[in-house]
Amino acid sequence: MAIKVQDERLQPVGLWRRLLLRPELGSIAGLIVVFGFFAIVAGNSGFLTWAGTRNYLEVAAQLGILASAVALLMIAGEFDLSVSSMIGVAAISMAILANPSYGNLSLGLAILITLFFALGIGYLNGYLVLRTGLPSFIVTLAMMFILAGANIGFTKLITKLTIVSGLNDKIAADPIARLFTGELLGLPAAVWWWLGVTVVLSYVLLHTPFGNWIFGAGGDANAARNVGVPVSRVKITLFMLTAAMATLLATIQVMGLGSANVLQGQGKELEAIAASVIGGCLLTGGYGSVIGAGIGALILAIVQQGIVYTNIDLDWFKVMVGGMILGAVILNNYLRKLSMQVRR
Amino acid sequence: MKKLWLAFLLLMGMGLALAQQVRIVVVSHGQASDPFWSVVKNGVDAAARETGARVEYRAPETFDMVRMSQLIDAAVASRPNAIVVSIPDGKALERSIRAAVRAGIPVVSMNSGSDVAESLGVLVHVGQTEYEAGLGAGQRMKAAGVKNAICINQEVGNVALDLRCKGFFDGLGIKANVIPVKIGDPTGIRNAVAAALQKDPSIDGVLTLGPTAAEPVLQALEGRRGITFGTFDLSPAVLTALSQKRMAFAIDQQQWLQGYLPIIILNNYVKYGLLPANKVVMTGPGFVTPENAAQVVDLSKKGIR
């Protein structure tokens, strides 16, 4: 009869403590608090129904798609503020390319050309950041203005307007559009894209060498370079990824609405960063989680849509959003400190 | 270079009988990206072409009154023959506009500010009175039997838009219920309206204050019966929805004229001292309904309506 002896060199770590070590934990706690709040305050006015759930899931999905890539970039130690303008540029670009009066290309081709263009912008962002050595915060802020301005300028030059519509017939006739507007099991395509993107990127981060490189590049770029991590390649790839995700988001919006407008995506860059930070990413890089960013996006969406179901005067809307962000991050930090103490 | 200039001046002198070129600066609060303002600017450009005046168009990047007053100050400092301004916030722009008037520069206001224009020394205001336009929308919905409505405001803080909502609820005679939304987030707008309708199924009227909000709301209302939906301002998609009877009305303030007329008025004033006697030249509200939408569609695609 063998008795299983615990190896005395290993400190036993219980399940609760192992959970505490996860970067997502704070955001899950935040999610429970926020959801509980709206369930109690607005539970009987439709927030808890299937339609209400769908409502905030769709908003969360659109932000989550963006936040998943932004989180990876933040873990690698960089920001991308130009994603907001990228959404508008991508939306207008595919709308003009596919519009019968201008480009008249098929939807698939219009989306593909737009994607390649976006990847080029993403590459340019990464190249400029690495080449100049300036903080990516500044470089991509400049790019945000440049793209937003160019978007207005070119759109007015070509169409004289700032809304490009007239895609509805094409969208109705083209099966490709169904990839972005269809439904599966009662949930809109955006939600499935979100789940897919989150699972894939989370797998890459946690179970592939590239994922280790991301942590390395954000933790200490020089040390990472010295052990052979291709830091430049990692960062440029991630800048291209954020531009690609901005394009995916723009595609979902344009296919759903049948028109594009130059303002699309405004403000999304900070929402994506907020979602990532709520989800456990550090502003200094080297730490964070893709799943956490998804949960962060869900928290923001629940606050944004949930408040409409409450009887709170909507004049106070932004106070609520800001308060919830602050609360979630404080909770997050507190739990992370706890987990750090556990580690010792 | 000097010779070229001389030759140029001679040619000008011979051709135009020494008519000096009138220089007008337009400062509006309309962001370049707003479809409504792109039509205003098209009107400005057309009038500039027709009069031969040199027109410079300026607007802040976001709805920012401080920035706008700085733009007006800069315009005054450049000593133009005349200035056109929009006045979304009379209190905030008062100092700058009075400074222009004191400097002897003729000022015409457009789009917003009909209530304060005269007191600030503005010669003529070209536009629609926002509160009355909202009131008209509310009365229209009341006549259609609407009992409970929401107003979707994409720019809370813009006095003109706040007045539209206020007039709307006064016209309906009900308590205000304004839903603030973000202009760059079509899905957020659509789902916010869906949420509001879910929370309160008795809502049977929706008013949006511009086409950027109207298009997502059309989607939110798809497949719902018994909701009267109207909007301020036109766009191709709004006109299509009108002709398909998915909307009850759109309030057309003919913003092309708000860009076009001030340039014409000021050009004549600077050259000949001529001025219309009206203090407010009304460009709206006109109502576009399913009956008369078809004729407007083509012009909207050209950026004129």
Coordinates of C-alpha atoms in Angstrom, one line a residue, chain B:
Chain B
M1 CA 8.2 87.6 -61.1
K2 CA 7.4 91.4 -60.9
K3 CA 6.8 91.5 -64.6
L4 CA 4.4 88.5 -64.3
W5 CA 2.5 90.3 -61.6
L6 CA 2.2 93.4 -63.6
A7 CA 0.9 91.5 -66.6
F8 CA -1.5 89.7 -64.4
L9 CA -2.8 92.9 -62.8
L10 CA -3.2 94.5 -66.2
L11 CA -5.2 91.6 -67.5
M12 CA -7.4 91.6 -64.4
G13 CA -7.9 95.4 -64.7
M14 CA -8.9 95.1 -68.3
G15 CA -11.2 92.2 -67.8
L16 CA -13.0 93.0 -64.7
A17 CA -13.1 96.8 -64.8
L18 CA -11.0 96.9 -61.6
A19 CA -13.7 95.1 -59.6
Q20 CA -11.9 94.2 -56.4
Q21 CA -12.3 90.6 -55.3
V22 CA -14.5 90.3 -52.3
R23 CA -13.0 88.0 -49.6
I24 CA -15.3 86.3 -47.2
V25 CA -14.4 83.9 -44.4
V26 CA -17.0 81.3 -43.3
V27 CA -16.6 79.9 -39.8
S28 CA -19.1 77.1 -38.9
H29 CA -19.4 74.6 -36.1
G30 CA -20.1 71.8 -38.6
Q31 CA -17.5 69.2 -38.6
A32 CA -16.1 68.4 -42.1
S33 CA -17.2 64.8 -41.7
D34 CA -20.9 65.5 -41.1
P35 CA -22.9 64.8 -44.2
F36 CA -25.2 67.7 -43.4
W37 CA -22.4 70.2 -43.4
S38 CA -20.9 68.8 -46.6
V39 CA -24.1 70.0 -48.3
V40 CA -23.7 73.5 -46.7
K41 CA -20.1 73.6 -47.9
N42 CA -21.3 72.6 -51.4
G43 CA -23.6 75.6 -51.3
V44 CA -20.8 77.9 -50.2
D45 CA -18.6 76.7 -53.0
A46 CA -21.3 77.2 -55.6
A47 CA -22.0 80.8 -54.5
A48 CA -18.2 81.5 -54.5
R49 CA -18.0 80.2 -58.1
E50 CA -21.0 82.3 -59.2
T51 CA -20.0 85.6 -57.5
G52 CA -16.2 85.2 -58.1
A53 CA -15.7 86.0 -54.4
R54 CA -12.7 84.5 -52.6
V55 CA -14.3 82.3 -49.9
E56 CA -12.4 80.5 -47.1
Y57 CA -14.3 77.9 -45.1
R58 CA -13.2 77.0 -41.6
A59 CA -14.7 74.7 -38.9
P60 CA -13.3 73.0 -35.8
E61 CA -12.6 69.3 -35.8
T62 CA -15.0 68.5 -33.0
F63 CA -18.0 70.4 -31.5
D64 CA -15.8 72.8 -29.7
M65 CA -17.0 76.4 -28.9
V66 CA -13.6 77.6 -27.6
R67 CA -11.9 76.5 -30.8
M68 CA -14.6 78.1 -32.8
S69 CA -14.3 81.5 -31.1
Q70 CA -10.5 81.3 -31.8
L71 CA -11.3 80.6 -35.5
I72 CA -13.6 83.7 -35.6
D73 CA -10.9 85.8 -33.9
A74 CA -8.4 84.6 -36.5
A75 CA -10.8 85.5 -39.3
V76 CA -11.3 89.0 -37.9
A77 CA -7.5 89.5 -37.6
S78 CA -7.1 88.7 -41.3
R79 CA -9.3 91.7 -42.2
P80 CA -11.7 90.1 -44.7
N81 CA -14.5 92.0 -46.4
A82 CA -17.2 90.0 -44.6
I83 CA -17.6 87.0 -42.2
V84 CA -20.3 84.3 -42.1
V85 CA -20.7 82.4 -38.8
S86 CA -23.0 79.8 -37.4
I87 CA -24.0 80.4 -33.8
P88 CA -24.7 77.2 -32.0
D89 CA -23.9 78.8 -28.6
G90 CA -24.5 82.6 -28.4
K91 CA -23.0 83.0 -25.0
A92 CA -19.7 81.3 -26.0
L93 CA -19.3 83.1 -29.3
E94 CA -20.6 86.5 -28.2
R95 CA -17.2 88.1 -27.5
S96 CA -15.7 87.0 -30.9
I97 CA -18.7 88.0 -33.0
R98 CA -19.0 91.4 -31.3
A99 CA -15.3 92.0 -31.9
A100 CA -15.9 91.4 -35.6
V101 CA -18.9 93.8 -35.7
R102 CA -16.8 96.4 -33.8
A103 CA -14.0 96.0 -36.3
G104 CA -16.5 97.1 -39.0
I105 CA -16.7 93.7 -40.7
P106 CA -20.2 92.9 -41.9
V107 CA -21.4 89.5 -40.3
V108 CA -24.2 87.2 -41.5
S109 CA -25.1 84.2 -39.4
M110 CA -26.4 80.9 -40.7
N111 CA -27.8 77.6 -39.6
S112 CA -28.1 78.2 -35.8
G113 CA -28.4 81.3 -33.8
S114 CA -31.6 82.9 -35.1
D115 CA -32.6 83.9 -31.5
V116 CA -29.4 85.8 -30.7
A117 CA -28.2 87.0 -34.1
E118 CA -29.7 90.4 -34.1
S119 CA -28.6 91.2 -30.5
L120 CA -25.0 90.5 -31.4
G121 CA -25.0 92.9 -34.3
V122 CA -25.4 90.3 -37.1
L123 CA -27.0 91.8 -40.2
V124 CA -29.1 88.8 -41.3
H125 CA -29.6 85.3 -40.1
V126 CA -30.1 82.5 -42.7
G127 CA -31.6 79.3 -41.3
Q128 CA -34.4 77.6 -39.5
T129 CA -35.5 78.2 -36.0
E130 CA -34.7 75.0 -34.2
Y131 CA -37.3 75.0 -31.4
E132 CA -40.1 75.7 -33.9
A133 CA -38.9 73.0 -36.2
G134 CA -38.9 70.5 -33.3
L135 CA -42.3 71.8 -32.3
G136 CA -43.6 71.2 -35.8
A137 CA -42.3 67.6 -35.7
G138 CA -44.0 67.0 -32.4
Q139 CA -47.3 68.4 -33.6
R140 CA -47.1 66.3 -36.7
M141 CA -46.6 63.1 -34.7
K142 CA -49.4 64.1 -32.3
A143 CA -51.7 64.5 -35.3
A144 CA -50.6 61.0 -36.4
G145 CA -51.7 59.7 -33.0
V146 CA -48.3 59.3 -31.2
K147 CA -48.6 59.1 -27.4
N148 CA -45.1 58.3 -26.2
A149 CA -41.9 59.2 -28.1
I150 CA -38.1 59.2 -27.8
C151 CA -35.6 61.8 -29.2
I152 CA -32.2 60.5 -30.3
N153 CA -29.5 63.1 -29.7
Q154 CA -26.1 62.4 -31.2
E155 CA -24.5 65.7 -30.0
V156 CA -25.7 66.5 -26.5
G157 CA -24.4 70.0 -25.7
N158 CA -25.2 71.5 -29.1
V159 CA -27.9 73.9 -28.1
A160 CA -29.6 73.7 -31.5
L161 CA -30.1 69.9 -31.1
D162 CA -31.2 70.2 -27.5
L163 CA -33.8 72.8 -28.6
R164 CA -35.1 70.5 -31.3
C165 CA -35.7 67.7 -28.8
K166 CA -37.3 70.3 -26.4
G167 CA -39.6 71.6 -29.1
F168 CA -40.5 68.0 -30.1
F169 CA -41.7 67.0 -26.7
D170 CA -43.5 70.3 -26.2
G171 CA -45.3 69.7 -29.5
L172 CA -46.3 66.3 -28.4
G173 CA -47.2 67.6 -24.9
I174 CA -45.3 64.8 -23.1
K175 CA -42.4 64.5 -20.7
A176 CA -39.0 64.6 -22.4
N177 CA -37.2 61.3 -23.0
V178 CA -33.9 61.9 -24.8
I179 CA -31.5 59.0 -25.7
P180 CA -27.9 60.3 -26.0
V181 CA -25.9 58.3 -28.6
K182 CA -22.4 58.3 -30.1
I183 CA -22.3 59.5 -33.7
G184 CA -19.5 57.1 -34.8
D185 CA -21.1 53.9 -33.6
P186 CA -24.0 52.8 -35.8
T187 CA -24.5 49.5 -34.0
G188 CA -24.5 51.2 -30.7
I189 CA -27.2 53.6 -31.9
R190 CA -29.3 50.8 -33.4
N191 CA -29.1 48.7 -30.2
A192 CA -29.7 51.7 -27.9
V193 CA -33.0 52.3 -29.7
A194 CA -33.9 48.6 -29.6
A195 CA -33.2 48.6 -25.9
A196 CA -35.4 51.7 -25.3
L197 CA -38.3 50.1 -27.2
Q198 CA -37.9 46.9 -25.3
K199 CA -37.8 48.7 -22.0
D200 CA -41.0 50.7 -22.8
P201 CA -43.1 48.9 -25.4
S202 CA -45.6 51.8 -25.4
I203 CA -43.2 54.0 -27.4
D204 CA -44.8 54.7 -30.7
G205 CA -42.8 57.7 -32.0
V206 CA -39.0 58.1 -32.7
L207 CA -37.3 61.3 -33.8
T208 CA -33.6 61.4 -34.9
L209 CA -31.8 64.7 -35.4
G210 CA -29.7 63.8 -38.4
P211 CA -29.1 61.1 -41.1
T212 CA -26.1 59.5 -39.2
A213 CA -28.5 58.4 -36.5
A214 CA -31.5 57.9 -38.8
E215 CA -30.0 55.1 -40.8
P216 CA -29.2 52.8 -37.9
V217 CA -32.6 53.6 -36.3
L218 CA -34.3 52.4 -39.5
Q219 CA -32.7 49.0 -38.9
A220 CA -33.8 49.0 -35.3
L221 CA -37.4 49.6 -36.4
E222 CA -37.3 46.9 -39.2
G223 CA -40.3 44.6 -38.8
R224 CA -42.0 46.7 -36.1
R225 CA -45.4 48.1 -36.8
G226 CA -47.1 51.1 -35.4
I227 CA -44.0 53.3 -34.8
T228 CA -44.0 56.7 -36.4
F229 CA -40.4 57.6 -37.3
G230 CA -39.2 61.1 -38.4
T231 CA -35.9 62.7 -38.7
F232 CA -34.2 66.1 -39.2
D233 CA -32.2 66.5 -42.4
L234 CA -31.9 64.3 -45.5
S235 CA -29.6 61.7 -46.9
P236 CA -30.0 59.3 -49.9
A237 CA -30.9 56.4 -47.5
V238 CA -33.4 58.6 -45.6
L239 CA -35.1 59.5 -48.9
T240 CA -35.2 55.9 -50.0
A241 CA -36.8 55.0 -46.7
L242 CA -39.4 57.8 -47.1
S243 CA -40.4 56.6 -50.6
Q244 CA -40.8 53.1 -49.2
K245 CA -43.0 54.6 -46.5
R246 CA -40.7 53.2 -43.7
M247 CA -40.5 56.8 -42.4
A248 CA -43.2 59.4 -41.9
F249 CA -41.3 62.6 -42.6
A250 CA -37.9 64.3 -42.8
I251 CA -37.5 67.9 -41.8
D252 CA -35.6 69.6 -44.6
Q253 CA -34.0 72.9 -43.7
Q254 CA -32.5 73.3 -47.2
Q255 CA -29.0 73.7 -45.8
W256 CA -27.6 74.2 -49.3
L257 CA -29.2 77.7 -49.1
Q258 CA -27.6 78.3 -45.7
G259 CA -24.2 78.0 -47.4
Y260 CA -25.2 79.7 -50.6
L261 CA -27.3 82.7 -49.6
P262 CA -25.0 84.4 -47.0
I263 CA -22.2 84.6 -49.7
I264 CA -24.6 86.1 -52.2
I265 CA -26.0 88.6 -49.6
L266 CA -22.6 89.7 -48.4
N267 CA -21.2 89.9 -51.9
N268 CA -24.0 92.4 -52.8
Y269 CA -23.6 94.2 -49.4
V270 CA -19.9 94.7 -49.8
K271 CA -20.1 95.8 -53.4
Y272 CA -23.3 97.8 -53.5
G273 CA -24.5 98.2 -49.9
L274 CA -27.6 96.2 -50.6
L275 CA -29.3 94.1 -47.9
P276 CA -32.6 92.2 -47.6
A277 CA -34.9 93.8 -45.1
N278 CA -35.7 90.5 -43.2
K279 CA -33.7 89.9 -40.1
V280 CA -34.2 86.2 -40.5
V281 CA -34.3 84.5 -43.9
M282 CA -36.0 81.2 -43.3
T283 CA -34.7 78.2 -45.2
G284 CA -36.8 75.8 -43.3
P285 CA -38.6 73.8 -41.9
G286 CA -39.9 72.1 -45.0
F287 CA -41.3 68.6 -44.6
V288 CA -40.3 65.9 -47.0
T289 CA -42.9 63.1 -46.9
P290 CA -43.4 59.8 -48.8
E291 CA -45.5 61.8 -51.3
N292 CA -42.7 64.2 -52.4
A293 CA -39.5 62.2 -51.7
A294 CA -38.9 60.9 -55.2
Q295 CA -38.0 64.3 -56.7
V296 CA -35.4 65.0 -54.0
V297 CA -33.5 61.7 -54.4
D298 CA -31.2 62.7 -57.3
L299 CA -30.4 66.1 -55.8
S300 CA -29.4 64.4 -52.5
K301 CA -27.0 62.1 -54.3
K302 CA -25.4 65.2 -55.8
G303 CA -24.9 66.8 -52.4
I304 CA -27.5 69.6 -53.0
R305 CA -30.4 68.4 -50.8

